[in-house]
Each structure stands twice: as C-alpha cells, then as structure tokens.
Tab-separated table of C-alpha atoms in Angstrom:
chain	number	residue	atom	x	y	z
A	1	UNK	CA	159.657	220.213	-23.285
A	2	UNK	CA	160.506	221.163	-26.831
A	3	UNK	CA	160.499	218.629	-29.667
A	4	UNK	CA	164.003	218.422	-31.119
A	5	UNK	CA	165.653	216.400	-33.854
A	6	UNK	CA	168.841	214.476	-33.141
A	7	UNK	CA	170.745	217.194	-34.999
A	8	UNK	CA	169.187	219.968	-32.912
A	9	UNK	CA	169.778	218.097	-29.657
A	10	UNK	CA	173.491	217.702	-30.427
A	11	UNK	CA	173.721	221.394	-31.342
A	12	UNK	CA	172.016	222.347	-28.082
A	13	UNK	CA	174.385	220.193	-26.021
A	14	UNK	CA	177.398	221.836	-27.636
A	15	UNK	CA	176.034	225.363	-27.157
A	16	UNK	CA	175.061	224.791	-23.534
A	17	UNK	CA	178.425	223.283	-22.624
A	18	UNK	CA	180.265	226.161	-24.322
A	19	UNK	CA	178.158	228.708	-22.405
A	20	UNK	CA	178.763	227.030	-19.063
A	21	UNK	CA	182.482	226.272	-19.485
A	22	UNK	CA	184.794	228.583	-21.408
A	23	UNK	CA	187.284	225.735	-21.807
A	24	UNK	CA	184.917	223.921	-24.202
A	25	UNK	CA	185.714	224.577	-27.851
A	26	UNK	CA	184.908	223.053	-31.246
A	27	UNK	CA	187.326	222.375	-34.080
A	28	UNK	CA	187.064	220.661	-37.440
A	29	UNK	CA	186.570	221.160	-41.146
A	30	UNK	CA	183.969	223.847	-41.960
A	31	UNK	CA	182.582	223.929	-38.416
A	32	UNK	CA	182.836	227.737	-38.263
A	33	UNK	CA	181.169	230.040	-40.779
A	34	UNK	CA	179.685	227.112	-42.716
A	35	UNK	CA	178.226	225.562	-39.559
A	36	UNK	CA	179.482	222.083	-40.364
A	37	UNK	CA	178.647	219.779	-43.235
A	38	UNK	CA	175.369	218.833	-41.503
A	39	UNK	CA	174.843	222.323	-39.937
A	40	UNK	CA	175.215	221.028	-36.386
A	41	UNK	CA	177.634	223.820	-35.403
A	42	UNK	CA	175.636	226.520	-37.182
A	43	UNK	CA	175.704	229.801	-35.231
A	44	UNK	CA	178.350	228.698	-32.738
A	45	UNK	CA	181.185	230.744	-34.255
A	46	UNK	CA	178.986	233.858	-34.254
A	47	UNK	CA	178.262	233.362	-30.550
A	48	UNK	CA	181.632	232.145	-29.290
A	49	UNK	CA	184.129	233.558	-31.790
A	50	UNK	CA	186.750	232.065	-34.097
A	51	UNK	CA	189.098	230.996	-31.286
A	52	UNK	CA	186.527	228.660	-29.715
A	53	UNK	CA	184.957	227.470	-32.994
A	54	UNK	CA	187.978	226.792	-35.106
A	55	UNK	CA	188.049	225.879	-38.793
A	56	UNK	CA	190.898	223.513	-39.572
A	57	UNK	CA	192.606	222.262	-42.726
A	58	UNK	CA	191.284	219.075	-44.279
A	59	UNK	CA	193.622	216.880	-42.225
A	60	UNK	CA	192.071	214.556	-39.643
A	61	UNK	CA	195.369	213.643	-37.978
A	62	UNK	CA	196.023	217.353	-37.435
A	63	UNK	CA	192.529	217.879	-36.008
A	64	UNK	CA	192.865	215.119	-33.420
A	65	UNK	CA	196.531	215.789	-32.692
A	66	UNK	CA	195.804	219.467	-32.054
A	67	UNK	CA	192.837	218.553	-29.887
A	68	UNK	CA	195.016	216.258	-27.774
A	69	UNK	CA	197.484	219.094	-27.252
A	70	UNK	CA	194.695	221.487	-26.305
A	71	UNK	CA	193.144	218.983	-23.909
A	72	UNK	CA	196.348	218.350	-21.927
A	73	UNK	CA	196.791	222.116	-21.647
A	74	UNK	CA	193.487	222.842	-19.956
A	75	UNK	CA	190.907	222.979	-22.757
A	76	UNK	CA	187.998	220.605	-23.423
A	77	UNK	CA	187.969	220.333	-27.218
A	78	UNK	CA	185.221	218.728	-29.277
A	79	UNK	CA	186.744	217.612	-32.568
A	80	UNK	CA	184.477	216.886	-35.527
A	81	UNK	CA	185.373	214.306	-38.152
A	82	UNK	CA	183.054	215.117	-41.069
A	83	UNK	CA	182.395	211.477	-41.954
A	84	UNK	CA	183.466	208.279	-40.157
A	85	UNK	CA	185.067	207.199	-43.430
A	86	UNK	CA	187.776	209.839	-42.909
A	87	UNK	CA	188.838	208.874	-39.392
A	88	UNK	CA	191.614	206.391	-40.383
A	89	UNK	CA	194.222	209.174	-40.873
A	90	UNK	CA	193.620	210.125	-37.219
A	91	UNK	CA	193.747	206.509	-36.014
A	92	UNK	CA	197.311	206.734	-34.714
A	93	UNK	CA	196.610	209.925	-32.765
A	94	UNK	CA	193.484	208.410	-31.200
A	95	UNK	CA	194.807	204.931	-30.406
A	96	UNK	CA	198.520	205.501	-29.791
A	97	UNK	CA	198.270	208.861	-28.056
A	98	UNK	CA	194.852	209.897	-26.707
A	99	UNK	CA	193.879	206.450	-25.407
A	100	UNK	CA	197.204	205.857	-23.620
A	101	UNK	CA	197.998	209.278	-22.168
A	102	UNK	CA	196.345	208.668	-18.799
A	103	UNK	CA	197.784	205.145	-18.446
A	104	UNK	CA	201.347	205.911	-19.412
A	105	UNK	CA	201.505	208.950	-17.092
A	106	UNK	CA	200.201	206.877	-14.133
A	107	UNK	CA	197.150	209.110	-13.991
A	108	UNK	CA	199.094	212.367	-13.914
A	109	UNK	CA	197.648	213.524	-17.263
A	110	UNK	CA	194.146	213.277	-18.633
A	111	UNK	CA	192.840	213.893	-22.131
A	112	UNK	CA	189.345	215.441	-21.878
A	113	UNK	CA	188.699	215.129	-25.596
A	114	UNK	CA	185.454	214.360	-27.436
A	115	UNK	CA	185.523	213.286	-31.077
A	116	UNK	CA	182.195	213.486	-32.911
A	117	UNK	CA	181.917	210.968	-35.747
A	118	UNK	CA	178.908	210.932	-38.152
A	119	UNK	CA	178.539	207.365	-39.472
A	120	UNK	CA	176.215	205.085	-41.400
A	121	UNK	CA	175.171	204.425	-44.964
A	122	UNK	CA	173.391	206.980	-47.124
A	123	UNK	CA	172.234	206.521	-50.692
A	124	UNK	CA	174.944	207.744	-53.035
A	125	UNK	CA	177.480	207.885	-50.229
A	126	UNK	CA	179.349	204.890	-51.606
A	127	UNK	CA	183.047	204.411	-50.840
A	128	UNK	CA	183.777	207.440	-48.648
A	129	UNK	CA	180.535	208.536	-47.003
A	130	UNK	CA	178.800	205.405	-45.732
A	131	UNK	CA	180.945	203.433	-43.338
A	132	UNK	CA	180.088	202.149	-39.881
A	133	UNK	CA	183.561	201.666	-38.433
A	134	UNK	CA	182.837	202.028	-34.725
A	135	UNK	CA	184.243	198.548	-34.043
A	136	UNK	CA	187.759	199.781	-34.918
A	137	UNK	CA	187.872	201.556	-31.576
A	138	UNK	CA	185.946	199.059	-29.438
A	139	UNK	CA	189.018	197.048	-28.517
A	140	UNK	CA	191.142	199.976	-27.341
A	141	UNK	CA	191.343	200.346	-23.547
A	142	UNK	CA	191.510	204.020	-22.699
A	143	UNK	CA	188.739	204.992	-25.101
A	144	UNK	CA	185.004	205.186	-24.594
A	145	UNK	CA	182.838	204.687	-27.689
A	146	UNK	CA	179.237	205.866	-27.434
A	147	UNK	CA	176.489	205.812	-30.064
A	148	UNK	CA	173.135	207.038	-28.740
A	149	UNK	CA	170.253	206.959	-31.197
A	150	UNK	CA	167.551	209.310	-29.917
A	151	UNK	CA	167.779	213.064	-29.291
A	152	UNK	CA	167.273	213.182	-25.511
A	153	UNK	CA	169.867	210.477	-24.908
A	154	UNK	CA	172.311	212.100	-27.319
A	155	UNK	CA	172.071	215.493	-25.620
A	156	UNK	CA	172.621	214.114	-22.136
A	157	UNK	CA	175.407	211.775	-23.197
A	158	UNK	CA	177.263	214.389	-25.252
A	159	UNK	CA	177.341	216.629	-22.198
A	160	UNK	CA	178.759	213.739	-20.177
A	161	UNK	CA	181.308	213.010	-22.897
A	162	UNK	CA	182.523	216.621	-22.902
A	163	UNK	CA	182.864	216.559	-19.101
A	164	UNK	CA	184.623	213.171	-19.096
A	165	UNK	CA	188.306	213.436	-18.108
A	166	UNK	CA	189.401	211.096	-20.888
A	167	UNK	CA	188.726	210.596	-24.617
A	168	UNK	CA	185.262	209.715	-25.891
A	169	UNK	CA	184.325	208.888	-29.476
A	170	UNK	CA	180.749	210.037	-30.068
A	171	UNK	CA	179.160	208.268	-33.050
A	172	UNK	CA	176.054	209.859	-34.673
A	173	UNK	CA	174.065	208.090	-37.390
A	174	UNK	CA	173.696	210.497	-40.317
A	175	UNK	CA	170.294	209.257	-41.521
A	176	UNK	CA	168.787	209.791	-38.093
A	177	UNK	CA	169.878	213.448	-37.793
A	178	UNK	CA	166.552	214.776	-39.077
A	179	UNK	CA	164.547	211.537	-39.067
A	180	UNK	CA	164.244	211.101	-35.304
A	181	UNK	CA	162.398	213.652	-33.159
A	182	UNK	CA	161.268	213.603	-29.556
A	183	UNK	CA	160.748	215.855	-26.576
A	184	UNK	CA	164.080	216.871	-25.060
A	185	UNK	CA	164.402	218.404	-21.576
A	186	UNK	CA	165.376	222.066	-21.657
A	187	UNK	CA	166.722	222.112	-18.130
A	188	UNK	CA	170.273	221.045	-17.289
A	189	UNK	CA	170.803	217.267	-17.286
A	190	UNK	CA	173.396	214.651	-18.140
A	191	UNK	CA	173.188	210.910	-18.732
A	192	UNK	CA	175.905	208.504	-17.569
A	193	UNK	CA	178.165	206.770	-20.053
A	194	UNK	CA	178.395	202.981	-19.854
A	195	UNK	CA	174.745	202.100	-19.261
A	196	UNK	CA	172.419	200.387	-21.713
A	197	UNK	CA	168.717	201.245	-22.072
A	198	UNK	CA	165.685	198.989	-22.372
A	199	UNK	CA	163.344	200.761	-24.803
A	200	UNK	CA	160.608	198.156	-24.819
A	201	UNK	CA	159.725	195.366	-22.418
A	202	UNK	CA	158.898	191.890	-23.749
A	203	UNK	CA	158.892	188.231	-22.772
A	204	UNK	CA	159.494	186.311	-26.027
A	205	UNK	CA	162.686	187.579	-27.683
A	206	UNK	CA	165.400	190.173	-27.061
A	207	UNK	CA	166.781	192.353	-29.838
A	208	UNK	CA	169.824	194.542	-29.192
A	209	UNK	CA	170.594	197.315	-31.661
A	210	UNK	CA	171.617	200.964	-32.153
A	211	UNK	CA	171.477	203.719	-34.759
A	212	UNK	CA	169.086	203.503	-37.698
A	213	UNK	CA	168.770	199.752	-37.177
A	214	UNK	CA	167.315	200.383	-33.713
A	215	UNK	CA	164.510	202.399	-35.268
A	216	UNK	CA	163.778	199.509	-37.653
A	217	UNK	CA	163.784	197.073	-34.716
A	218	UNK	CA	161.324	199.184	-32.724
A	219	UNK	CA	158.991	199.450	-35.720
A	220	UNK	CA	159.171	195.696	-36.316
A	221	UNK	CA	158.550	194.981	-32.635
A	222	UNK	CA	155.239	196.839	-32.843
A	223	UNK	CA	154.189	194.911	-35.946
A	224	UNK	CA	155.169	191.524	-34.485
A	225	UNK	CA	153.199	192.302	-31.352
A	226	UNK	CA	150.056	193.205	-33.280
A	227	UNK	CA	150.229	190.620	-36.049
A	228	UNK	CA	151.890	187.628	-34.371
A	229	UNK	CA	151.567	188.207	-30.644
A	230	UNK	CA	155.359	188.215	-30.245
A	231	UNK	CA	156.487	190.461	-27.405
A	232	UNK	CA	159.975	191.832	-28.084
A	233	UNK	CA	162.320	193.309	-25.532
A	234	UNK	CA	164.487	195.956	-27.213
A	235	UNK	CA	167.849	196.948	-25.701
A	236	UNK	CA	170.110	199.759	-26.877
A	237	UNK	CA	173.745	199.563	-25.680
A	238	UNK	CA	174.175	203.383	-25.875
A	239	UNK	CA	177.853	202.899	-24.986
A	240	UNK	CA	179.521	200.383	-27.312
A	241	UNK	CA	182.771	200.267	-25.350
A	242	UNK	CA	182.789	199.441	-22.539
A	243	UNK	CA	179.487	197.560	-22.830
A	244	UNK	CA	176.841	197.386	-20.117
A	245	UNK	CA	177.031	193.600	-20.106
A	246	UNK	CA	174.737	193.131	-17.113
A	247	UNK	CA	171.717	194.802	-18.718
A	248	UNK	CA	172.244	192.839	-21.939
A	249	UNK	CA	172.641	189.530	-20.095
A	250	UNK	CA	169.662	190.195	-17.854
A	251	UNK	CA	167.429	190.586	-20.893
A	252	UNK	CA	168.892	187.526	-22.659
A	253	UNK	CA	168.310	185.369	-19.575
A	254	UNK	CA	164.747	186.660	-19.312
A	255	UNK	CA	163.606	185.884	-22.873
A	256	UNK	CA	166.011	183.039	-23.819
A	257	UNK	CA	166.142	184.198	-27.439
A	258	UNK	CA	168.614	186.872	-28.520
A	259	UNK	CA	169.290	188.764	-31.758
A	260	UNK	CA	171.704	191.646	-32.315
A	261	UNK	CA	171.224	193.913	-35.336
A	262	UNK	CA	173.908	196.295	-36.601
A	263	UNK	CA	174.604	198.179	-39.819
A	264	UNK	CA	178.357	197.432	-39.838
A	265	UNK	CA	180.102	194.570	-41.641
A	266	UNK	CA	179.224	191.599	-39.474
A	267	UNK	CA	182.659	190.009	-38.932
A	268	UNK	CA	184.461	191.539	-35.953
A	269	UNK	CA	181.600	193.970	-35.386
A	270	UNK	CA	180.115	195.176	-32.114
A	271	UNK	CA	177.481	192.503	-32.800
A	272	UNK	CA	180.176	189.842	-32.550
A	273	UNK	CA	181.205	190.997	-29.071
A	274	UNK	CA	177.618	191.251	-27.850
A	275	UNK	CA	176.800	187.789	-29.231
A	276	UNK	CA	179.867	186.280	-27.562
A	277	UNK	CA	178.927	187.949	-24.283
A	278	UNK	CA	175.445	186.428	-24.394
A	279	UNK	CA	176.692	183.000	-25.502
A	280	UNK	CA	179.094	182.858	-22.572
A	281	UNK	CA	177.019	184.548	-19.880
A	282	UNK	CA	173.509	183.346	-20.656
A	283	UNK	CA	174.075	179.958	-22.329
A	284	UNK	CA	172.023	177.963	-19.820
A	285	UNK	CA	169.012	180.265	-20.307
A	286	UNK	CA	168.986	180.185	-24.120
A	287	UNK	CA	166.294	178.408	-26.127
A	288	UNK	CA	167.797	179.312	-29.511
A	289	UNK	CA	171.196	180.103	-31.013
A	290	UNK	CA	172.307	183.704	-30.593
A	291	UNK	CA	171.588	185.381	-33.926
A	292	UNK	CA	173.279	188.331	-35.670
A	293	UNK	CA	172.148	190.510	-38.565
A	294	UNK	CA	174.428	193.039	-40.259
A	295	UNK	CA	175.988	193.978	-43.575
A	296	UNK	CA	177.858	191.263	-45.507
A	297	UNK	CA	181.643	191.528	-45.502
A	298	UNK	CA	182.033	193.755	-48.553
A	299	UNK	CA	184.633	196.552	-48.711
A	300	UNK	CA	182.199	199.472	-48.988
A	301	UNK	CA	178.585	200.456	-49.553
A	302	UNK	CA	177.626	200.438	-53.205
A	303	UNK	CA	176.843	203.621	-55.143
A	304	UNK	CA	174.017	201.938	-57.058
A	305	UNK	CA	170.881	202.220	-54.951
A	306	UNK	CA	169.504	198.699	-55.625
A	307	UNK	CA	172.837	197.149	-54.670
A	308	UNK	CA	173.159	199.231	-51.516
A	309	UNK	CA	169.596	198.340	-50.552
A	310	UNK	CA	170.554	194.706	-50.975
A	311	UNK	CA	173.608	195.041	-48.735
A	312	UNK	CA	172.355	197.097	-45.773
A	313	UNK	CA	169.654	195.491	-43.588
A	314	UNK	CA	166.266	197.083	-44.220
A	315	UNK	CA	162.951	196.992	-42.367
A	316	UNK	CA	161.871	193.767	-44.078
A	317	UNK	CA	165.026	191.810	-43.265
A	318	UNK	CA	165.066	193.058	-39.686
A	319	UNK	CA	161.480	191.893	-39.203
A	320	UNK	CA	162.156	188.541	-40.901
A	321	UNK	CA	165.125	187.897	-38.611
A	322	UNK	CA	163.069	188.721	-35.530
A	323	UNK	CA	160.238	186.434	-36.648
A	324	UNK	CA	162.696	183.608	-37.436
A	325	UNK	CA	164.096	183.867	-33.921
A	326	UNK	CA	160.633	183.933	-32.351
A	327	UNK	CA	159.621	180.779	-34.265
A	328	UNK	CA	162.793	178.827	-33.459
C-alpha cells in the first residue's frame, strides 16, 4: 500500500469515482485549472474536462443550488465549499431543499449530492477561515454529516458519500491535510457511513474526538500510558450525524469515565450531543461526570497567534483534561 496524506487520499477518491462513474462531477470555486484552494482537485479538469470539473462564481448558494438541480437530473455532483466559514449563504439550499427533497416527495426523488467542507482553525485564519461549524447541520434530518480524520477512512467514506442516494456533508480538517499520513489501500474499497471507530483499546477512561483534536488525544493517550499507567480508549465518531451511539455507549460503560474533545465552540456542539447520549445511556456505569473540552463561546478565532492558541485546545490542555478525568 502507498503512504498518502489526507489531501492525497481525498484526491484519489474523487479521481477513482469519476473514472468509474461518468455521472460524478466536481464543481466549486477554483476547482478547475487552479486545482482548488488546497490543490485537492489538481489535475482533475485536465483528465475529465471542463464540463465535469466546473469552476463556479464565488457564490455558495449558487454552487449548492446548481448541484441539487444536477443531482435530481441524474448526476452525482461533489460541491466544494472553499472554507466552512462560507457555507452560511448555502444554508437554505442545504437545509430547506437538499435535506427535504426525499421526504417531501415520499421517496420519489433523491439528491445524491456530496458537499466537501474544509474546516478548523489555522493561524492567521481569523474571522473567515477558521470555523468549525459542523454542528449547524447535525440537527437536520435528511442530511448525513461525516468528518473522518485519517486518510484511509476519508478515502473509503468519501466514496460511500458520493454513492449515497441522499446528501452528505463531508467535513475535512484543514490542518490535517498534509499533517496526517498513513498507508491507504490502492484497490477498490468503501467504508460505511454511520459507524464509529475505536482507535485504541483501554480500560481506564474513554475519550471521543475527531479532526485535529483526535490526533492530540491519541498522542496524549500514549504519554499517559507510559508516564501514568492510564489506559485510554479512544473513539472517533467518523459520522457526526447520525451518531453511532451504540459504539460510544459501549465504550463509556466499559471504562466508566468519559471525555469528549472537539475544536468547535462548546455550547450546542457535537460534544454536547455525545455527552448527553452518554449521560442518559450509561449513567449507571459512570464513575465520574461526563466531561467536555472545546473552544470557549467566542464569535471567531483570533488573528493574534497567542490569543488563538489560548482559545483552541492544544496538546497540553487535552492531556490535562484526560489526566483530570483519570484521577477523578
């Protein structure tokens, strides 16, 4: 197997799906000749032409609205929103149209649409290039919201998203695009949506996380094991909506101590739903309060690096929270 970055794995999934199904197409701002703002679609327009790799105006509502129209007329579009911060203009198209099409037509119409959404804080990103707004869409029946962290999972799940008969929002953490590498199968494979993954087995505490925070959690779990003898079970939801509640609850009942770590503003976040799920479904097994770690409820990431570092959980705070839970 070849070692691929997250960015390369997503590119490969797109290319392979476009080669195997001529209905698959890509549209978005600068996805054609420029290859996308992160270069994920680089080379696709040369291979598949300008009608299947379509540059659009800078208008997110138009991108998603056009993709909905294409999808109900036989295509399988993959729409790219350059940064999660810019998805609000397309909110009405996603929530009021794409999510409800199948329901309101009594199953007569489907919307096989995938929307790729780079998210997460980056230094200097500030007001418009650093948001983690996945929770906006995690209370909308009719949508699936997935956020795999590692390359092999992302490739298999993006293929499944493209083949899904109804809309999927595919969140990709920007700082992990080139940070995370692993061996990725070169043969054809898909991974199911809606199932969580246990990355690390442990008996003392459970930590649930995704994106860059998951990488911090895995690093901290190794240190806590070596330095404190704390064995951490690490669970990644992979699909944020609908959640794989059984896998999460099974781990919480096993260890009795549960922490969820996210990068988003903590109130109303995916962490809130996971914590409520554990509090209700595993209460009698718990030996400590369910804990959450995320970003304080501030309007946006700061431009100043010291202030942003103070806001977004870092390796130290993730490890401190895990140790606090273990010692409770």
